[in-house]
Every structure is written in structure tokens, then in C-alpha cells.
Tab-separated table of C-alpha atoms and ligand atoms in Angstrom:
chain	number	residue	atom	x	y	z
A	1	UNK	CA	-8.070	15.042	54.285
A	2	UNK	CA	-9.519	11.985	53.217
A	3	UNK	CA	-12.378	11.655	56.046
A	4	UNK	CA	-12.878	15.699	55.097
A	5	UNK	CA	-13.683	14.717	51.418
A	6	UNK	CA	-15.502	11.963	52.339
A	7	UNK	CA	-18.069	13.847	54.597
A	8	UNK	CA	-18.676	16.410	51.989
A	9	UNK	CA	-18.851	13.942	49.246
A	10	UNK	CA	-21.219	12.302	51.246
A	11	UNK	CA	-23.522	15.093	52.195
A	12	UNK	CA	-23.749	15.455	48.341
A	13	UNK	CA	-25.194	12.247	48.317
A	14	UNK	CA	-22.333	9.929	46.799
A	15	UNK	CA	-21.872	6.225	48.482
A	16	UNK	CA	-18.031	6.115	49.278
A	17	UNK	CA	-15.182	3.790	51.049
A	18	UNK	CA	-12.295	5.623	52.953
A	19	UNK	CA	-9.689	2.979	51.862
A	20	UNK	CA	-6.989	3.676	54.849
A	21	UNK	CA	-3.692	1.468	54.396
A	22	UNK	CA	-3.147	1.240	58.034
A	23	UNK	CA	-5.034	-0.018	61.196
A	24	UNK	CA	-6.789	2.802	62.387
A	25	UNK	CA	-7.335	6.144	60.864
A	26	UNK	CA	-4.930	9.175	61.704
A	27	UNK	CA	-1.583	7.675	62.122
A	28	UNK	CA	-0.131	9.792	59.124
A	29	UNK	CA	0.964	13.629	59.158
A	30	UNK	CA	-2.578	14.600	60.746
A	31	UNK	CA	-1.716	13.348	64.539
A	32	UNK	CA	2.057	14.941	64.051
A	33	UNK	CA	1.642	18.343	63.662
A	34	UNK	CA	1.210	21.685	65.877
A	35	UNK	CA	-2.547	21.222	65.911
A	36	UNK	CA	-3.053	24.905	65.108
A	37	UNK	CA	-6.290	26.295	63.896
A	38	UNK	CA	-4.302	29.250	61.867
A	39	UNK	CA	-6.113	31.975	61.044
A	40	UNK	CA	-4.975	32.561	56.691
A	41	UNK	CA	-2.092	35.034	58.073
A	42	UNK	CA	1.015	33.857	55.712
A	43	UNK	CA	0.108	32.665	52.500
A	44	UNK	CA	-0.570	34.610	49.424
A	45	UNK	CA	-3.442	36.116	48.216
A	46	UNK	CA	-5.385	34.128	45.632
A	47	UNK	CA	-3.445	30.739	46.600
A	48	UNK	CA	-5.369	27.943	47.678
A	49	UNK	CA	-4.047	27.855	51.087
A	50	UNK	CA	-4.985	31.589	51.964
A	51	UNK	CA	-8.726	30.990	50.551
A	52	UNK	CA	-9.272	27.349	52.090
A	53	UNK	CA	-7.480	28.595	55.391
A	54	UNK	CA	-9.449	31.510	55.895
A	55	UNK	CA	-12.699	29.936	54.778
A	56	UNK	CA	-11.797	26.473	56.916
A	57	UNK	CA	-11.245	28.042	59.652
A	58	UNK	CA	-14.614	29.305	60.610
A	59	UNK	CA	-15.932	26.159	59.053
A	60	UNK	CA	-13.888	24.209	61.452
A	61	UNK	CA	-14.785	26.027	64.675
A	62	UNK	CA	-18.177	25.971	63.941
A	63	UNK	CA	-17.848	21.880	63.104
A	64	UNK	CA	-15.754	21.719	66.445
A	65	UNK	CA	-18.648	23.468	68.188
A	66	UNK	CA	-21.360	21.516	66.879
A	67	UNK	CA	-19.485	18.407	67.352
A	68	UNK	CA	-18.021	18.634	70.708
A	69	UNK	CA	-14.518	18.302	69.247
A	70	UNK	CA	-12.330	19.924	72.088
A	71	UNK	CA	-10.924	23.187	70.348
A	72	UNK	CA	-9.998	26.695	72.118
A	73	UNK	CA	-9.643	29.995	70.328
A	74	UNK	CA	-6.251	31.088	72.269
A	75	UNK	CA	-5.638	33.410	69.859
A	76	UNK	CA	-1.529	33.987	68.670
A	77	UNK	CA	1.025	36.643	69.027
A	78	UNK	CA	3.781	37.091	66.006
A	79	UNK	CA	6.671	39.053	67.724
A	80	UNK	CA	9.510	40.875	66.332
A	81	UNK	CA	12.839	40.032	68.744
A	82	UNK	CA	14.552	43.138	67.304
A	83	UNK	CA	13.469	46.705	65.708
A	84	UNK	CA	15.052	45.326	62.868
A	85	UNK	CA	12.566	42.884	62.172
A	86	UNK	CA	9.474	45.458	62.551
A	87	UNK	CA	9.304	45.606	58.367
A	88	UNK	CA	8.403	41.885	58.702
A	89	UNK	CA	5.359	42.502	60.820
A	90	UNK	CA	4.170	45.072	58.415
A	91	UNK	CA	4.696	42.987	55.413
A	92	UNK	CA	3.102	39.671	57.085
A	93	UNK	CA	-0.105	42.224	58.118
A	94	UNK	CA	-0.464	43.550	54.719
A	95	UNK	CA	-0.236	40.243	53.076
A	96	UNK	CA	-3.000	38.995	55.782
A	97	UNK	CA	-5.086	41.563	54.579
A	98	UNK	CA	-5.125	40.843	51.321
A	99	UNK	CA	-5.682	36.976	52.132
A	100	UNK	CA	-8.697	38.278	53.465
A	101	UNK	CA	-7.475	37.992	57.179
A	102	UNK	CA	-8.988	41.479	59.030
A	103	UNK	CA	-8.320	41.448	62.729
A	104	UNK	CA	-4.578	41.249	63.206
A	105	UNK	CA	-3.870	43.794	65.588
A	106	UNK	CA	-0.369	45.491	65.725
A	107	UNK	CA	0.874	45.597	69.333
A	108	UNK	CA	3.712	47.736	71.152
A	109	UNK	CA	6.030	46.185	73.285
A	110	UNK	CA	4.339	47.301	76.635
A	111	UNK	CA	1.255	45.927	74.846
A	112	UNK	CA	2.899	42.516	74.748
A	113	UNK	CA	4.173	42.924	78.535
A	114	UNK	CA	0.275	43.356	79.513
A	115	UNK	CA	-0.669	40.122	77.680
A	116	UNK	CA	2.588	37.822	78.132
A	117	UNK	CA	4.686	39.862	80.453
A	118	UNK	CA	7.346	36.924	79.731
A	119	UNK	CA	8.031	37.733	76.209
A	120	UNK	CA	10.065	40.531	75.506
A	121	UNK	CA	10.257	41.890	72.027
A	122	UNK	CA	10.205	44.915	69.811
A	123	UNK	CA	6.646	44.835	68.548
A	124	UNK	CA	4.061	42.078	67.388
A	125	UNK	CA	0.759	41.180	65.949
A	126	UNK	CA	-2.036	39.518	67.956
A	127	UNK	CA	-4.291	37.176	65.957
A	128	UNK	CA	-7.224	36.752	67.922
A	129	UNK	CA	-8.830	34.132	65.503
A	130	UNK	CA	-6.002	31.585	65.860
A	131	UNK	CA	-6.742	28.350	68.007
A	132	UNK	CA	-5.808	24.839	68.335
A	133	UNK	CA	-7.968	21.835	67.913
A	134	UNK	CA	-7.241	17.950	69.127
A	135	UNK	CA	-6.517	16.463	65.732
A	136	UNK	CA	-7.641	13.079	66.732
A	137	UNK	CA	-10.920	13.891	67.992
A	138	UNK	CA	-11.618	16.047	65.281
A	139	UNK	CA	-10.721	12.709	62.704
A	140	UNK	CA	-12.951	10.556	65.076
A	141	UNK	CA	-15.651	13.254	64.893
A	142	UNK	CA	-15.521	13.351	61.201
A	143	UNK	CA	-15.451	9.789	60.951
A	144	UNK	CA	-18.117	9.691	63.325
A	145	UNK	CA	-20.299	12.105	60.776
A	146	UNK	CA	-19.535	10.130	57.603
A	147	UNK	CA	-21.213	7.190	59.800
A	148	UNK	CA	-24.489	9.215	60.742
A	149	UNK	CA	-24.870	10.199	57.145
A	150	UNK	CA	-25.132	6.854	56.222
A	151	UNK	CA	-23.590	6.680	53.045
A	152	UNK	CA	-20.076	5.742	53.507
A	153	UNK	CA	-17.685	4.326	55.858
A	154	UNK	CA	-13.617	3.901	56.680
A	155	UNK	CA	-12.004	0.509	55.563
A	156	UNK	CA	-8.634	0.142	57.755
A	157	UNK	CA	-6.253	-2.401	56.666
A	158	UNK	CA	-6.985	-1.468	52.859
A	159	UNK	CA	-3.871	-0.440	51.246
A	160	UNK	CA	-4.554	0.665	47.832
A	161	UNK	CA	-1.555	-1.025	45.745
A	162	UNK	CA	-3.185	-1.230	41.951
A	163	UNK	CA	-5.409	1.417	40.105
A	164	UNK	CA	-7.056	0.277	36.658
A	165	UNK	CA	-9.265	2.534	34.426
A	166	UNK	CA	-11.817	0.299	33.564
A	167	UNK	CA	-15.096	1.986	31.385
A	168	UNK	CA	-17.148	2.951	34.724
A	169	UNK	CA	-14.659	4.361	36.248
A	170	UNK	CA	-11.438	3.031	38.589
A	171	UNK	CA	-10.590	-0.755	39.861
A	172	UNK	CA	-9.238	-0.358	42.969
A	173	UNK	CA	-6.660	-3.094	43.886
A	174	UNK	CA	-6.387	-3.505	47.851
A	175	UNK	CA	-2.750	-5.206	49.447
A	176	UNK	CA	-3.700	-9.386	49.858
A	177	UNK	CA	-6.715	-8.946	47.774
A	178	UNK	CA	-6.859	-11.094	44.465
A	179	UNK	CA	-8.750	-9.018	41.729
A	180	UNK	CA	-10.002	-5.575	42.473
A	181	UNK	CA	-11.747	-4.860	45.531
A	182	UNK	CA	-14.205	-2.516	44.099
A	183	UNK	CA	-15.432	-0.418	41.106
A	184	UNK	CA	-15.185	3.563	41.401
A	185	UNK	CA	-17.297	6.129	39.690
A	186	UNK	CA	-14.760	8.695	41.449
A	187	UNK	CA	-11.623	8.460	43.012
A	188	UNK	CA	-9.767	10.517	45.294
A	189	UNK	CA	-6.187	10.540	45.924
A	190	UNK	CA	-5.575	12.211	49.603
A	191	UNK	CA	-2.504	9.818	50.562
A	192	UNK	CA	-0.295	12.372	52.467
A	193	UNK	CA	2.961	11.469	52.474
A	194	UNK	CA	2.489	8.370	49.671
A	195	UNK	CA	0.127	10.757	47.422
A	196	UNK	CA	2.761	10.992	44.559
A	197	UNK	CA	3.277	7.117	44.849
A	198	UNK	CA	-0.475	6.498	44.456
A	199	UNK	CA	-0.888	8.910	41.642
A	200	UNK	CA	2.059	6.746	39.985
A	201	UNK	CA	-0.613	3.617	40.248
A	202	UNK	CA	-2.663	5.297	37.829
A	203	UNK	CA	-0.783	4.355	34.598
A	204	UNK	CA	-3.134	6.716	31.987
A	205	UNK	CA	-2.468	9.714	34.365
A	206	UNK	CA	0.564	11.867	32.323
A	207	UNK	CA	3.595	11.756	34.535
A	208	UNK	CA	3.715	15.756	34.159
A	209	UNK	CA	0.749	15.748	36.216
A	210	UNK	CA	2.636	13.592	39.243
A	211	UNK	CA	4.966	15.746	41.041
A	212	UNK	CA	8.424	14.604	42.802
A	213	UNK	CA	8.143	14.166	46.658
A	214	UNK	CA	10.008	16.137	48.757
A	215	UNK	CA	10.222	15.364	52.387
A	216	UNK	CA	10.745	17.985	55.232
A	217	UNK	CA	10.757	17.015	58.624
A	218	UNK	CA	9.411	19.353	61.593
A	219	UNK	CA	10.951	18.312	65.348
A	220	UNK	CA	9.241	19.257	68.521
A	221	UNK	CA	10.769	19.515	71.895
A	222	UNK	CA	7.906	19.722	74.781
A	223	UNK	CA	8.652	21.334	78.070
A	224	UNK	CA	8.037	19.674	81.423
A	225	UNK	CA	6.798	22.089	83.108
A	226	UNK	CA	4.538	24.845	83.370
A	227	UNK	CA	4.813	27.926	81.230
A	228	UNK	CA	3.823	31.488	81.688
A	229	UNK	CA	2.015	32.300	78.798
A	230	UNK	CA	-1.675	31.890	77.601
A	231	UNK	CA	-1.249	32.452	73.658
A	232	UNK	CA	0.686	30.819	70.855
A	233	UNK	CA	4.052	32.433	70.298
A	234	UNK	CA	5.282	32.631	67.017
A	235	UNK	CA	8.615	34.805	65.724
A	236	UNK	CA	8.843	35.919	62.365
A	237	UNK	CA	8.650	33.337	59.552
A	238	UNK	CA	11.936	32.160	58.173
A	239	UNK	CA	12.632	30.033	54.651
A	240	UNK	CA	10.611	27.046	54.879
A	241	UNK	CA	8.377	27.305	57.912
A	242	UNK	CA	6.733	29.456	60.699
A	243	UNK	CA	10.239	29.413	62.707
A	244	UNK	CA	10.556	27.654	65.778
A	245	UNK	CA	7.470	28.568	67.888
A	246	UNK	CA	5.565	27.652	70.951
A	247	UNK	CA	2.152	26.109	70.981
A	248	UNK	CA	0.234	24.547	73.850
A	249	UNK	CA	-2.246	21.656	73.739
A	250	UNK	CA	-5.778	21.436	75.340
A	251	UNK	CA	-4.106	20.891	78.521
A	252	UNK	CA	-1.868	23.858	78.698
A	253	UNK	CA	1.617	21.818	78.034
A	254	UNK	CA	3.851	23.572	75.921
A	255	UNK	CA	5.997	22.199	72.819
A	256	UNK	CA	8.528	24.269	70.724
A	257	UNK	CA	8.825	23.442	67.063
A	258	UNK	CA	8.588	22.583	64.552
A	259	UNK	CA	12.210	23.013	62.970
A	260	UNK	CA	12.569	22.539	58.916
A	261	UNK	CA	14.681	19.516	57.701
A	262	UNK	CA	15.024	18.441	54.541
A	263	UNK	CA	15.100	14.749	53.979
A	264	UNK	CA	17.173	13.114	50.926
A	265	UNK	CA	14.372	10.133	51.627
A	266	UNK	CA	11.986	9.829	48.630
A	267	UNK	CA	10.475	6.244	49.542
A	268	UNK	CA	7.452	7.608	52.209
A	269	UNK	CA	7.758	3.902	53.438
A	270	UNK	CA	11.142	4.215	54.890
A	271	UNK	CA	10.974	7.945	56.723
A	272	UNK	CA	12.567	8.711	59.491
A	273	UNK	CA	10.721	10.089	62.416
A	274	UNK	CA	13.047	10.139	65.186
A	275	UNK	CA	13.947	13.469	66.933
A	276	UNK	CA	17.643	13.724	67.621
A	277	UNK	CA	18.513	14.700	71.091
A	278	UNK	CA	21.398	17.023	69.861
A	279	UNK	CA	19.054	19.347	68.659
A	280	UNK	CA	18.634	20.725	72.082
A	281	UNK	CA	21.094	23.623	71.700
A	282	UNK	CA	19.108	24.543	69.041
A	283	UNK	CA	15.555	24.332	70.428
A	284	UNK	CA	17.009	26.014	73.771
A	285	UNK	CA	18.350	29.058	71.929
A	286	UNK	CA	14.946	29.596	69.511
A	287	UNK	CA	12.883	29.156	72.860
A	288	UNK	CA	15.100	31.423	74.592
A	289	UNK	CA	14.542	33.753	72.033
A	290	UNK	CA	10.691	33.973	73.304
A	291	UNK	CA	11.516	32.776	76.875
A	292	UNK	CA	14.893	33.747	78.634
A	293	UNK	CA	13.933	32.571	81.772
A	294	UNK	CA	13.465	28.721	79.992
A	295	UNK	CA	15.250	25.895	82.617
A	296	UNK	CA	17.374	23.863	79.568
A	297	UNK	CA	16.890	20.650	81.660
A	298	UNK	CA	12.940	20.346	80.948
A	299	UNK	CA	13.250	20.749	77.338
A	300	UNK	CA	13.144	17.272	75.584
A	301	UNK	CA	12.883	15.720	72.540
A	302	UNK	CA	9.262	14.878	71.423
A	303	UNK	CA	7.804	13.650	68.397
A	304	UNK	CA	8.287	15.195	64.521
A	305	UNK	CA	5.837	15.449	61.793
A	306	UNK	CA	6.901	15.317	57.828
A	307	UNK	CA	5.781	17.860	55.499
A	308	UNK	CA	4.785	16.282	52.499
A	309	UNK	CA	6.168	19.374	50.304
A	310	UNK	CA	6.613	18.508	46.233
A	311	UNK	CA	8.200	19.975	43.565
A	312	UNK	CA	6.658	20.474	40.005
A	313	UNK	CA	8.542	21.524	36.789
A	314	UNK	CA	8.206	25.117	38.108
A	315	UNK	CA	9.898	23.933	41.518
A	316	UNK	CA	8.898	23.492	44.910
A	317	UNK	CA	5.583	24.122	44.971
A	318	UNK	CA	4.163	26.536	47.529
A	319	UNK	CA	0.478	25.893	47.435
A	320	UNK	CA	-1.416	23.132	47.873
A	321	UNK	CA	-2.048	21.278	44.249
A	322	UNK	CA	-5.696	20.034	43.773
A	323	UNK	CA	-5.117	18.470	40.527
A	324	UNK	CA	-9.038	17.089	38.661
A	325	UNK	CA	-10.264	16.365	35.772
A	326	UNK	CA	-9.895	19.756	34.369
A	327	UNK	CA	-5.977	19.667	34.781
A	328	UNK	CA	-5.254	16.226	33.870
A	329	UNK	CA	-7.954	15.050	31.527
A	330	UNK	CA	-9.076	11.932	33.719
A	331	UNK	CA	-12.754	12.050	34.750
A	332	UNK	CA	-13.788	11.359	37.768
A	333	UNK	CA	-9.809	11.506	39.551
A	334	UNK	CA	-8.319	14.440	41.847
A	335	UNK	CA	-5.596	13.934	43.224
A	336	UNK	CA	-4.261	16.149	46.310
A	337	UNK	CA	-0.795	17.027	46.315
A	338	UNK	CA	1.579	19.082	49.078
A	339	UNK	CA	-0.997	19.179	51.620
A	340	UNK	CA	1.152	20.744	54.172
A	341	UNK	CA	0.116	23.223	56.615
A	342	UNK	CA	-2.555	24.862	56.923
A	343	UNK	CA	-4.102	21.528	55.605
A	344	UNK	CA	-5.926	20.703	59.217
A	345	UNK	CA	-7.529	24.009	59.313
A	346	UNK	CA	-8.157	24.342	55.444
A	347	UNK	CA	-9.841	20.656	55.585
A	348	UNK	CA	-13.251	20.922	55.696
A	349	UNK	CA	-12.943	23.782	52.839
A	350	UNK	CA	-10.539	21.864	50.665
A	351	UNK	CA	-13.305	18.612	51.287
A	352	UNK	CA	-15.902	20.627	49.637
A	353	UNK	CA	-13.883	22.008	47.009
A	354	UNK	CA	-12.307	18.326	46.028
A	355	UNK	CA	-16.790	17.371	46.319
A	356	UNK	CA	-17.405	20.078	43.807
A	357	UNK	CA	-15.113	19.119	41.489
A	358	UNK	CA	-16.845	16.084	41.030
A	359	UNK	CA	-20.120	16.909	41.398
A	360	UNK	CA	-22.104	15.189	38.652
A	361	UNK	CA	-19.056	12.871	38.022
B	1	LIG	C1	5.072	19.454	61.368
B	1	LIG	C2	3.996	19.378	60.755
B	1	LIG	C3	3.031	20.827	61.739
B	1	LIG	C4	1.510	20.668	60.761
B	1	LIG	N1	1.153	21.668	61.840
B	1	LIG	C5	-0.190	22.035	61.118
B	1	LIG	C6	-1.260	22.897	61.870
B	1	LIG	O1	-0.691	23.136	63.052
B	1	LIG	N2	-2.386	23.247	61.667
B	1	LIG	C7	-2.641	22.693	60.564
B	1	LIG	O2	-3.856	23.413	59.826
B	1	LIG	N3	-1.806	21.883	59.756
B	1	LIG	C8	-0.449	21.592	60.141
B	1	LIG	N4	-0.122	20.719	59.446
B	1	LIG	C9	-0.489	20.325	58.177
B	1	LIG	C10	-1.379	19.105	58.381
B	1	LIG	O3	-1.136	18.353	59.540
B	1	LIG	C11	-2.001	17.936	57.043
B	1	LIG	O4	-1.845	19.246	56.068
B	1	LIG	C12	-2.952	17.282	57.183
B	1	LIG	O5	-2.473	16.138	58.258
B	1	LIG	C13	-2.376	16.357	55.810
B	1	LIG	O6	-3.725	15.914	55.871
B	1	LIG	P1	-3.843	14.029	55.139
B	1	LIG	O7	-4.747	13.356	55.091
B	1	LIG	O8	-3.169	14.682	53.729
B	1	LIG	O9	-2.628	13.385	54.905
B	1	LIG	P2	-2.179	11.903	56.609
B	1	LIG	O10	-2.894	12.509	57.417
B	1	LIG	O11	-1.118	11.213	56.388
B	1	LIG	O12	-2.994	10.986	55.963
B	1	LIG	C14	-3.039	10.163	54.388
B	1	LIG	C15	-3.809	8.728	54.817
B	1	LIG	O13	-3.625	8.261	53.659
B	1	LIG	C16	-3.179	6.569	54.065
B	1	LIG	N5	-2.386	6.020	52.423
B	1	LIG	C17	-1.272	6.317	52.365
B	1	LIG	N6	-1.319	5.589	51.481
B	1	LIG	C18	-2.330	4.998	51.308
B	1	LIG	C19	-2.187	3.631	50.371
B	1	LIG	N7	-1.716	3.035	49.123
B	1	LIG	N8	-3.915	3.013	50.618
B	1	LIG	C20	-4.414	3.485	51.331
B	1	LIG	N9	-4.065	4.690	52.464
B	1	LIG	C21	-2.917	5.155	52.133
B	1	LIG	C22	-2.106	7.121	55.042
B	1	LIG	O14	-1.897	5.949	55.834
B	1	LIG	C23	-3.027	7.969	55.987
B	1	LIG	O15	-3.525	7.704	57.324
B	1	LIG	C24	1.284	20.322	59.954
B	1	LIG	C25	2.270	19.568	58.971
B	1	LIG	C26	3.032	19.267	59.644
B	1	LIG	C27	4.098	18.144	58.762
């Protein structure tokens, strides 16, 4: 998100630095996800998730085509396993239409078997504009774009640990440096899992503008043998997530996940990314709903990602929170909270939105 914002700001002529705490970019949430380019199907019409996903998706496809970022528009099937789930397909289709996704196609069980002979279901929806992307290649391309624009660069090993309001902007203190490393007119806090803690570094920011972090781990199990599927395959969604689904990477390797595990931990530095092997029966059961012939021994624990959810006074936030000067009253500051899925898909559109908020500042 930081790279996407930086590219949008650099295109407007801002000179900038992307400060990254780690030794390289992309070791956070952006490297631990499903790498799916979402169509924008599930989000409430009018929400930022809906708007930015639909707008961001086409921008992302175009960016990937132009910059040679590996990606593929595979299409996705959302299936109702039982006839009793068919109503949910209607709800998803209606919501998608309202959110601007007009290309969903209803499929009968027979039509599904033609596309995916191994998937048994009562009915399904086909989303032709869903795809996959190599997230690392995307981040490298954004970094390259920033360099090519000549207005900014990424500085690694630069952990922001103090932020002071000064007359002409924000004095940023980096770990290990005496005194502020730089003074910037504008500051975009896109620290992912640490975004709420970074916002708390800004003394002048009213605490009502800093939500509470709530972390939800999503574990993946990968399948070590070839699978007979060519689309991404999703059940109907479950509370907190999209339901354990089958995604394919660009080499055709399949993984199942992510599940939803709410974590007690509130310190982003102590989050546990382990995938417990004892989850195997749960994943196998979910995977069998997609593929009856799956072989248990080839389904192995893989990696986990952690969703940067947040809670405000109104409860658990359902939408991205993009909190700028109009909300909190501090010029030149934008905080990004709760940038969970579809953040990767929405990134270029969200970058443009942030740049517009800071235009003229
Ligand atoms: C399980 C899972 C699956 C997902 N699947 C998808 C998907 O298929 N499609 C999709 O569109 N989206 C998906 N998402 C969402 C997407 O991955 C995120 O929205 C996106 O990666 C968030 O990017 P970010 O830049 O906000 O966070 P990050 O990638 O975590 O970047 C934040 C950066 O800030 C740095 N940082 C933290 N603190 C400091 C500090 N004090 N100083 C300097 N730097 C700091 C971190 O080191 C990190 O590099 C998924 C998310 C999860 C958790």
C-alpha cells in the first residue's frame, strides 16, 4: 500500500520516501495472502472496499500487462454445495450488481461440470474477471516505477518510532538515529499490522481517531500433487472470511485457505504465524467439499497471513478506514487502517485516493 501511495503521489510531483522497517519491502501482509485479483463481488455497495476493488482491479490488470508483472485472469467459481445455499448465490449476485460488478454468470450444476468436471455442486456463479497476480513481482514493479518517476525512493531498515508535529509538517524519527531523520509536509501511515500503533505515535491525534487492532490469522494448506481445476473455487462466504477456498498460483500449484482464527494478541510484533498441523482434518473436510477425490497425505500445512482488522467505537470495522485531515483535522496526515482483503487488488485505486486527499497540501 505504501508503494502504491508513493507511485500515485510521485505522479503528482511529490518528492517522497517510503520508510520500511524491515530489510526489504514486502515481508508483511502483502507477502502472505492469496494473491487473488478480486472482482469486487462481496462488498456492500458504496463501501470503499467495493469502489476501490472494482476500480483497482482494472488498473491492476493494466499495470500488470504494461509492466510485465506475472498475472492471469483465470476466473472464479463460487458454488452452492447444497440446494439450500442457492439463496446465498442470489444475494451475492445482487450485491455484486449493486457494487458495479456486472459480469457474474449463474451456472447450473451441468454447466459447472463442463467447466470443472470434478466439482460437485447444486449451482454456482462464474466471475470471469477474477484472477491471480505475483504479489512480489507487483511490489518490485511498483518500486521500479517509483525509481523511474525520479521523485522518490524506498529506504529499508527505517523503522519509524517517533512522529512529532512541527510547524511545516511532521518530524519523523527513525530507530537508531539521533534526532529526526527528516521533516515531511505529508505523512501517509500505511504500516499494515502496525498502523494503529504508528498512529499512536502522533501525540496530537485524538485517540478517537485511532481504532483498536484486532488480528485474525488465516492459515493455508498446500496440495503437493496436481489438481484437476483451472478456476479459483470458492464456497459461499462464512462470517469473517470468504470460506476455505482453492486458489492456484501462477505455476498451477493449489492451496486451500485461508481459515479465520481470531487472535488475542494485540502487539503486532508478537504475532504468531505458525500453521498448526492439527488443523489438517478441518482443512481436509473443507477441501473435500470442493474436491471429493483429494488425497489426504498430499495436503500439508503451508503459511499463514494475518488480517489487520480494527475495532472502532461502532464495532468491528467492515470497511477500509482512510482517515485524512477532513476526519481528524491534522493537515498532511493520512492513516490507513483495516486494509485487509481486497487491499492488494484495490492498492492502485487506494493510492490515487490518498494522493487526491493530499493534493495541494
Ligand atoms: C490471509 C490474507 C489473504 C489475503 N488475500 C488477498 C487477496 O487474495 N487479494 C487481495 O486483494 N488482498 C488480499 N489480502 C489483503 C492484502 O494482502 C492486504 O490488504 C495488503 O497486502 C496490505 O498491504 P499493506 O501495505 O497495508 O501492509 P503490509 O504489506 O504489511 O505493509 C506494511 C509495511 O509497513 C512496515 N512497517 C510496519 N511498522 C513500521 C514502522 N514503524 N516503520 C516503518 N515501516 C513499518 C512493515 O514492515 C510492512 O512492510 C489478504 C490478506 C490476508 C491477511
